[in-house]
Amino acid sequence: MSEHMKREAVLRPLIFETGSPESRCIESPALDIPDVDISSVLGGFARAQQPHLPHVTEVEIARHYEHLASVNFGVDSGFYPLGSCTMKYNPRIDEWACRLPGFAGAHPYQPAETVQGALGLMWGLQEALGEISGLPAVSLQPAAGAHGELTALMAIRAYHVANGDVRARVIIPDSAHGTNPATVAMCGYSVTQVPSNERGGVDLEALKAALDTDVAAIMLTNPNTLGLFEENISEINRLVHEVGALAFCDGANLNAILGRARPGDMGFDAMHINLHKTFATPHGGGGPGAGPVCVTEALAEFLPGPVIARDSDGSFMPVTPSRSIGRVKSFLGNFGVLVRAYTYICALGAEGIRDVAEQAVLSANYLKERLRGTYDLAYDRTCMHEFVLSGERQRKQHGVRTLDMAKRLLDHGVHPPTVYFPLIVHEAIMIEPTETESLEVLDGFVDAMLAIAAEVEADPEMLHAAPYTTPVRRLDEAAAVKQPDLAWKPAE
Ligand SMILES: *Cc1c(COP(=O)(O)O)cnc(C)c1O
């Protein structure tokens, strides 16, 4: 047994099981207004019993949350190479900026002339994202990547409809993120899938066969979900435009090409950007994000409103584009996320932004080269910000699955990479180190991966029961999805 197998973690009681009925955090002052029987107002909707709230002291609450934070794994606790997610460190200055009272305390109903600073920031972010993407018209409204995809495809549909052009299909490569086909279905189009070629790019012959005037758009991720730059991107977008279709770039992987290449220059008509991946908003817990959409001038009038415009006198105003698809989000979007992104971009500047991409790509290629041989590469090419290994050999030779190896990484203090995605790679392990990790951290990860590969050969049985050091061990993942039990219930 290795040393990682010795420590059995102890689960602490839930907060409901802590404290005593007399414990209090605060003492409310005595009521100085008449007591009202609320059930006379609420009728049948009044609760029959008091809610089961924990009775704890302030120190017990403090320790409860401190403990929860300590068993939670985040970018601030360790290496988090979750492919396709860009789990990079989020600089504290961005958190500082979005908490400034003028930003955090602004009310969405305030008249525009009283929030010129906030609107000016949004305008500046639109300009910056337009420059970075090469697609000048920008809406900051969508609240997530998938939401941005939907918004862009709705704008593309509105464009075709405005041209009296009825089209039914959208083309997506088989390496795509699951949100792409979901977006297509929600827009009322049907999906035509094209296969990848042996280099991990779009199979051009299959694409040509799929293209005709029934195609509304192609949705392409570049770099794609294999971490590979689409070598034929100009040709692909030329073919797409030839049949009157438009090209959408899933920009979730923008981190890899920041300041080096622009989707607009590659011939794309629209893209979404995941601010919570590329532009430093903490994510992973399902918190607020933002998926701005950038489009060509031809699509600008279809963007959701409001977008921020600058008047000739220099003032900023929310305006609705002339043939807007309408609102996709209340008020002005997830403003706090926009402040973080703008701060991040300003703090780094043009050169710093380019450094991000270069470091991210360098880190990924370093890991790929150090793990080559021990693990099989799904596609043996220079990668961008991430790369995909296959655990198929370990499964065939030793009966150890990628899932087992991923779980074992937890014992090494590393958040496992993305596994079993993209779907076209058997036993996929998708690693994205990001630009914010030092060489020491990257080497530590390689050491862990090499140690696990040795364990696969020496003691495959042991890996089936990993992890050994986490508060909970191997969970029933199917049951966790199908029958989630998330609510604590008091003992009767
Ligand atoms: C993360 C991701 C998305 C979806 O973004 P969300 O903000 O999670 O909705 C779409 N495409 C790719 C390639 C992604 O990695």
PDB file of N, CA, C and O in Angstrom, residues 187-219:
ATOM      1  N   CYS A 187     -33.177  25.994 -31.426  1.00  0.00           N
ATOM      2  CA  CYS A 187     -33.485  26.984 -32.459  1.00  0.00           C
ATOM      3  C   CYS A 187     -34.393  26.406 -33.534  1.00  0.00           C
ATOM      4  O   CYS A 187     -34.703  27.093 -34.517  1.00  0.00           O
ATOM      5  N   GLY A 188     -34.763  25.155 -33.401  1.00  0.00           N
ATOM      6  CA  GLY A 188     -35.675  24.555 -34.372  1.00  0.00           C
ATOM      7  C   GLY A 188     -34.992  24.046 -35.625  1.00  0.00           C
ATOM      8  O   GLY A 188     -35.653  23.715 -36.608  1.00  0.00           O
ATOM      9  N   TYR A 189     -33.681  23.968 -35.602  1.00  0.00           N
ATOM     10  CA  TYR A 189     -32.948  23.388 -36.728  1.00  0.00           C
ATOM     11  C   TYR A 189     -32.636  21.923 -36.431  1.00  0.00           C
ATOM     12  O   TYR A 189     -32.692  21.485 -35.276  1.00  0.00           O
ATOM     13  N   SER A 190     -32.265  21.182 -37.468  1.00  0.00           N
ATOM     14  CA  SER A 190     -31.798  19.818 -37.211  1.00  0.00           C
ATOM     15  C   SER A 190     -30.275  19.779 -37.375  1.00  0.00           C
ATOM     16  O   SER A 190     -29.689  20.606 -38.084  1.00  0.00           O
ATOM     17  N   VAL A 191     -29.649  18.843 -36.681  1.00  0.00           N
ATOM     18  CA  VAL A 191     -28.190  18.731 -36.659  1.00  0.00           C
ATOM     19  C   VAL A 191     -27.713  17.800 -37.765  1.00  0.00           C
ATOM     20  O   VAL A 191     -28.242  16.701 -37.925  1.00  0.00           O
ATOM     21  N   THR A 192     -26.735  18.253 -38.537  1.00  0.00           N
ATOM     22  CA  THR A 192     -26.026  17.343 -39.436  1.00  0.00           C
ATOM     23  C   THR A 192     -24.608  17.211 -38.893  1.00  0.00           C
ATOM     24  O   THR A 192     -23.878  18.197 -38.806  1.00  0.00           O
ATOM     25  N   GLN A 193     -24.250  16.008 -38.489  1.00  0.00           N
ATOM     26  CA  GLN A 193     -22.932  15.811 -37.893  1.00  0.00           C
ATOM     27  C   GLN A 193     -21.919  15.445 -38.967  1.00  0.00           C
ATOM     28  O   GLN A 193     -22.201  14.629 -39.832  1.00  0.00           O
ATOM     29  N   VAL A 194     -20.749  16.086 -38.912  1.00  0.00           N
ATOM     30  CA  VAL A 194     -19.672  15.677 -39.823  1.00  0.00           C
ATOM     31  C   VAL A 194     -18.542  15.060 -38.990  1.00  0.00           C
ATOM     32  O   VAL A 194     -18.257  15.517 -37.876  1.00  0.00           O
ATOM     33  N   PRO A 195     -17.918  14.004 -39.521  1.00  0.00           N
ATOM     34  CA  PRO A 195     -16.870  13.328 -38.764  1.00  0.00           C
ATOM     35  C   PRO A 195     -15.561  14.116 -38.757  1.00  0.00           C
ATOM     36  O   PRO A 195     -15.356  14.998 -39.589  1.00  0.00           O
ATOM     37  N   SER A 196     -14.678  13.763 -37.814  1.00  0.00           N
ATOM     38  CA  SER A 196     -13.335  14.334 -37.795  1.00  0.00           C
ATOM     39  C   SER A 196     -12.423  13.467 -38.652  1.00  0.00           C
ATOM     40  O   SER A 196     -12.653  12.261 -38.799  1.00  0.00           O
ATOM     41  N   ASN A 197     -11.384  14.090 -39.209  1.00  0.00           N
ATOM     42  CA  ASN A 197     -10.411  13.297 -39.961  1.00  0.00           C
ATOM     43  C   ASN A 197      -9.332  12.756 -39.014  1.00  0.00           C
ATOM     44  O   ASN A 197      -9.395  12.977 -37.797  1.00  0.00           O
ATOM     45  N   GLU A 198      -8.353  12.056 -39.584  1.00  0.00           N
ATOM     46  CA  GLU A 198      -7.366  11.373 -38.723  1.00  0.00           C
ATOM     47  C   GLU A 198      -6.443  12.357 -38.002  1.00  0.00           C
ATOM     48  O   GLU A 198      -5.764  12.001 -37.049  1.00  0.00           O
ATOM     49  N   ARG A 199      -6.470  13.632 -38.396  1.00  0.00           N
ATOM     50  CA  ARG A 199      -5.672  14.646 -37.690  1.00  0.00           C
ATOM     51  C   ARG A 199      -6.494  15.413 -36.665  1.00  0.00           C
ATOM     52  O   ARG A 199      -6.027  16.365 -36.050  1.00  0.00           O
ATOM     53  N   GLY A 200      -7.751  14.997 -36.490  1.00  0.00           N
ATOM     54  CA  GLY A 200      -8.586  15.616 -35.464  1.00  0.00           C
ATOM     55  C   GLY A 200      -9.316  16.862 -35.934  1.00  0.00           C
ATOM     56  O   GLY A 200      -9.957  17.538 -35.138  1.00  0.00           O
ATOM     57  N   GLY A 201      -9.204  17.180 -37.228  1.00  0.00           N
ATOM     58  CA  GLY A 201      -9.927  18.338 -37.772  1.00  0.00           C
ATOM     59  C   GLY A 201     -11.186  17.886 -38.499  1.00  0.00           C
ATOM     60  O   GLY A 201     -11.513  16.697 -38.533  1.00  0.00           O
ATOM     61  N   VAL A 202     -11.882  18.856 -39.089  1.00  0.00           N
ATOM     62  CA  VAL A 202     -13.101  18.528 -39.837  1.00  0.00           C
ATOM     63  C   VAL A 202     -12.725  17.795 -41.132  1.00  0.00           C
ATOM     64  O   VAL A 202     -11.811  18.204 -41.843  1.00  0.00           O
ATOM     65  N   ASP A 203     -13.423  16.714 -41.414  1.00  0.00           N
ATOM     66  CA  ASP A 203     -13.230  15.962 -42.659  1.00  0.00           C
ATOM     67  C   ASP A 203     -13.844  16.779 -43.802  1.00  0.00           C
ATOM     68  O   ASP A 203     -15.068  16.906 -43.910  1.00  0.00           O
ATOM     69  N   LEU A 204     -12.959  17.347 -44.661  1.00  0.00           N
ATOM     70  CA  LEU A 204     -13.427  18.288 -45.687  1.00  0.00           C
ATOM     71  C   LEU A 204     -14.373  17.655 -46.693  1.00  0.00           C
ATOM     72  O   LEU A 204     -15.352  18.280 -47.124  1.00  0.00           O
ATOM     73  N   GLU A 205     -14.086  16.402 -47.061  1.00  0.00           N
ATOM     74  CA  GLU A 205     -14.959  15.746 -48.047  1.00  0.00           C
ATOM     75  C   GLU A 205     -16.351  15.546 -47.473  1.00  0.00           C
ATOM     76  O   GLU A 205     -17.358  15.767 -48.147  1.00  0.00           O
ATOM     77  N   ALA A 206     -16.403  15.142 -46.199  1.00  0.00           N
ATOM     78  CA  ALA A 206     -17.707  14.948 -45.548  1.00  0.00           C
ATOM     79  C   ALA A 206     -18.439  16.280 -45.431  1.00  0.00           C
ATOM     80  O   ALA A 206     -19.661  16.357 -45.590  1.00  0.00           O
ATOM     81  N   LEU A 207     -17.673  17.336 -45.166  1.00  0.00           N
ATOM     82  CA  LEU A 207     -18.296  18.662 -45.056  1.00  0.00           C
ATOM     83  C   LEU A 207     -18.905  19.069 -46.395  1.00  0.00           C
ATOM     84  O   LEU A 207     -20.055  19.517 -46.461  1.00  0.00           O
ATOM     85  N   LYS A 208     -18.130  18.875 -47.468  1.00  0.00           N
ATOM     86  CA  LYS A 208     -18.640  19.245 -48.803  1.00  0.00           C
ATOM     87  C   LYS A 208     -19.921  18.486 -49.112  1.00  0.00           C
ATOM     88  O   LYS A 208     -20.875  19.048 -49.658  1.00  0.00           O
ATOM     89  N   ALA A 209     -19.937  17.203 -48.739  1.00  0.00           N
ATOM     90  CA  ALA A 209     -21.117  16.381 -49.026  1.00  0.00           C
ATOM     91  C   ALA A 209     -22.331  16.863 -48.236  1.00  0.00           C
ATOM     92  O   ALA A 209     -23.473  16.725 -48.675  1.00  0.00           O
ATOM     93  N   ALA A 210     -22.078  17.440 -47.058  1.00  0.00           N
ATOM     94  CA  ALA A 210     -23.189  17.862 -46.192  1.00  0.00           C
ATOM     95  C   ALA A 210     -23.715  19.250 -46.545  1.00  0.00           C
ATOM     96  O   ALA A 210     -24.805  19.631 -46.138  1.00  0.00           O
ATOM     97  N   LEU A 211     -22.919  20.027 -47.290  1.00  0.00           N
ATOM     98  CA  LEU A 211     -23.280  21.429 -47.539  1.00  0.00           C
ATOM     99  C   LEU A 211     -24.216  21.594 -48.729  1.00  0.00           C
ATOM    100  O   LEU A 211     -23.930  21.114 -49.823  1.00  0.00           O
ATOM    101  N   ASP A 212     -25.327  22.277 -48.501  1.00  0.00           N
ATOM    102  CA  ASP A 212     -26.153  22.764 -49.600  1.00  0.00           C
ATOM    103  C   ASP A 212     -26.943  23.970 -49.083  1.00  0.00           C
ATOM    104  O   ASP A 212     -26.720  24.413 -47.948  1.00  0.00           O
ATOM    105  N   THR A 213     -27.868  24.471 -49.886  1.00  0.00           N
ATOM    106  CA  THR A 213     -28.558  25.715 -49.517  1.00  0.00           C
ATOM    107  C   THR A 213     -29.597  25.497 -48.411  1.00  0.00           C
ATOM    108  O   THR A 213     -30.271  26.437 -48.006  1.00  0.00           O
ATOM    109  N   ASP A 214     -29.695  24.261 -47.904  1.00  0.00           N
ATOM    110  CA  ASP A 214     -30.568  23.976 -46.771  1.00  0.00           C
ATOM    111  C   ASP A 214     -29.837  24.233 -45.443  1.00  0.00           C
ATOM    112  O   ASP A 214     -30.444  24.214 -44.373  1.00  0.00           O
ATOM    113  N   VAL A 215     -28.538  24.481 -45.540  1.00  0.00           N
ATOM    114  CA  VAL A 215     -27.732  24.657 -44.326  1.00  0.00           C
ATOM    115  C   VAL A 215     -27.753  26.127 -43.888  1.00  0.00           C
ATOM    116  O   VAL A 215     -27.409  27.016 -44.663  1.00  0.00           O
ATOM    117  N   ALA A 216     -28.155  26.361 -42.643  1.00  0.00           N
ATOM    118  CA  ALA A 216     -28.210  27.727 -42.113  1.00  0.00           C
ATOM    119  C   ALA A 216     -26.852  28.165 -41.603  1.00  0.00           C
ATOM    120  O   ALA A 216     -26.480  29.334 -41.718  1.00  0.00           O
ATOM    121  N   ALA A 217     -26.113  27.233 -40.986  1.00  0.00           N
ATOM    122  CA  ALA A 217     -24.853  27.620 -40.348  1.00  0.00           C
ATOM    123  C   ALA A 217     -24.011  26.391 -40.050  1.00  0.00           C
ATOM    124  O   ALA A 217     -24.500  25.255 -40.072  1.00  0.00           O
ATOM    125  N   ILE A 218     -22.729  26.665 -39.768  1.00  0.00           N
ATOM    126  CA  ILE A 218     -21.867  25.637 -39.172  1.00  0.00           C
ATOM    127  C   ILE A 218     -21.502  26.161 -37.790  1.00  0.00           C
ATOM    128  O   ILE A 218     -21.368  27.378 -37.586  1.00  0.00           O
ATOM    129  N   MET A 219     -21.408  25.247 -36.834  1.00  0.00           N
ATOM    130  CA  MET A 219     -20.918  25.616 -35.496  1.00  0.00           C
ATOM    131  C   MET A 219     -19.600  24.895 -35.303  1.00  0.00           C
ATOM    132  O   MET A 219     -19.560  23.675 -35.280  1.00  0.00           O
TER     133      MET A 219
END
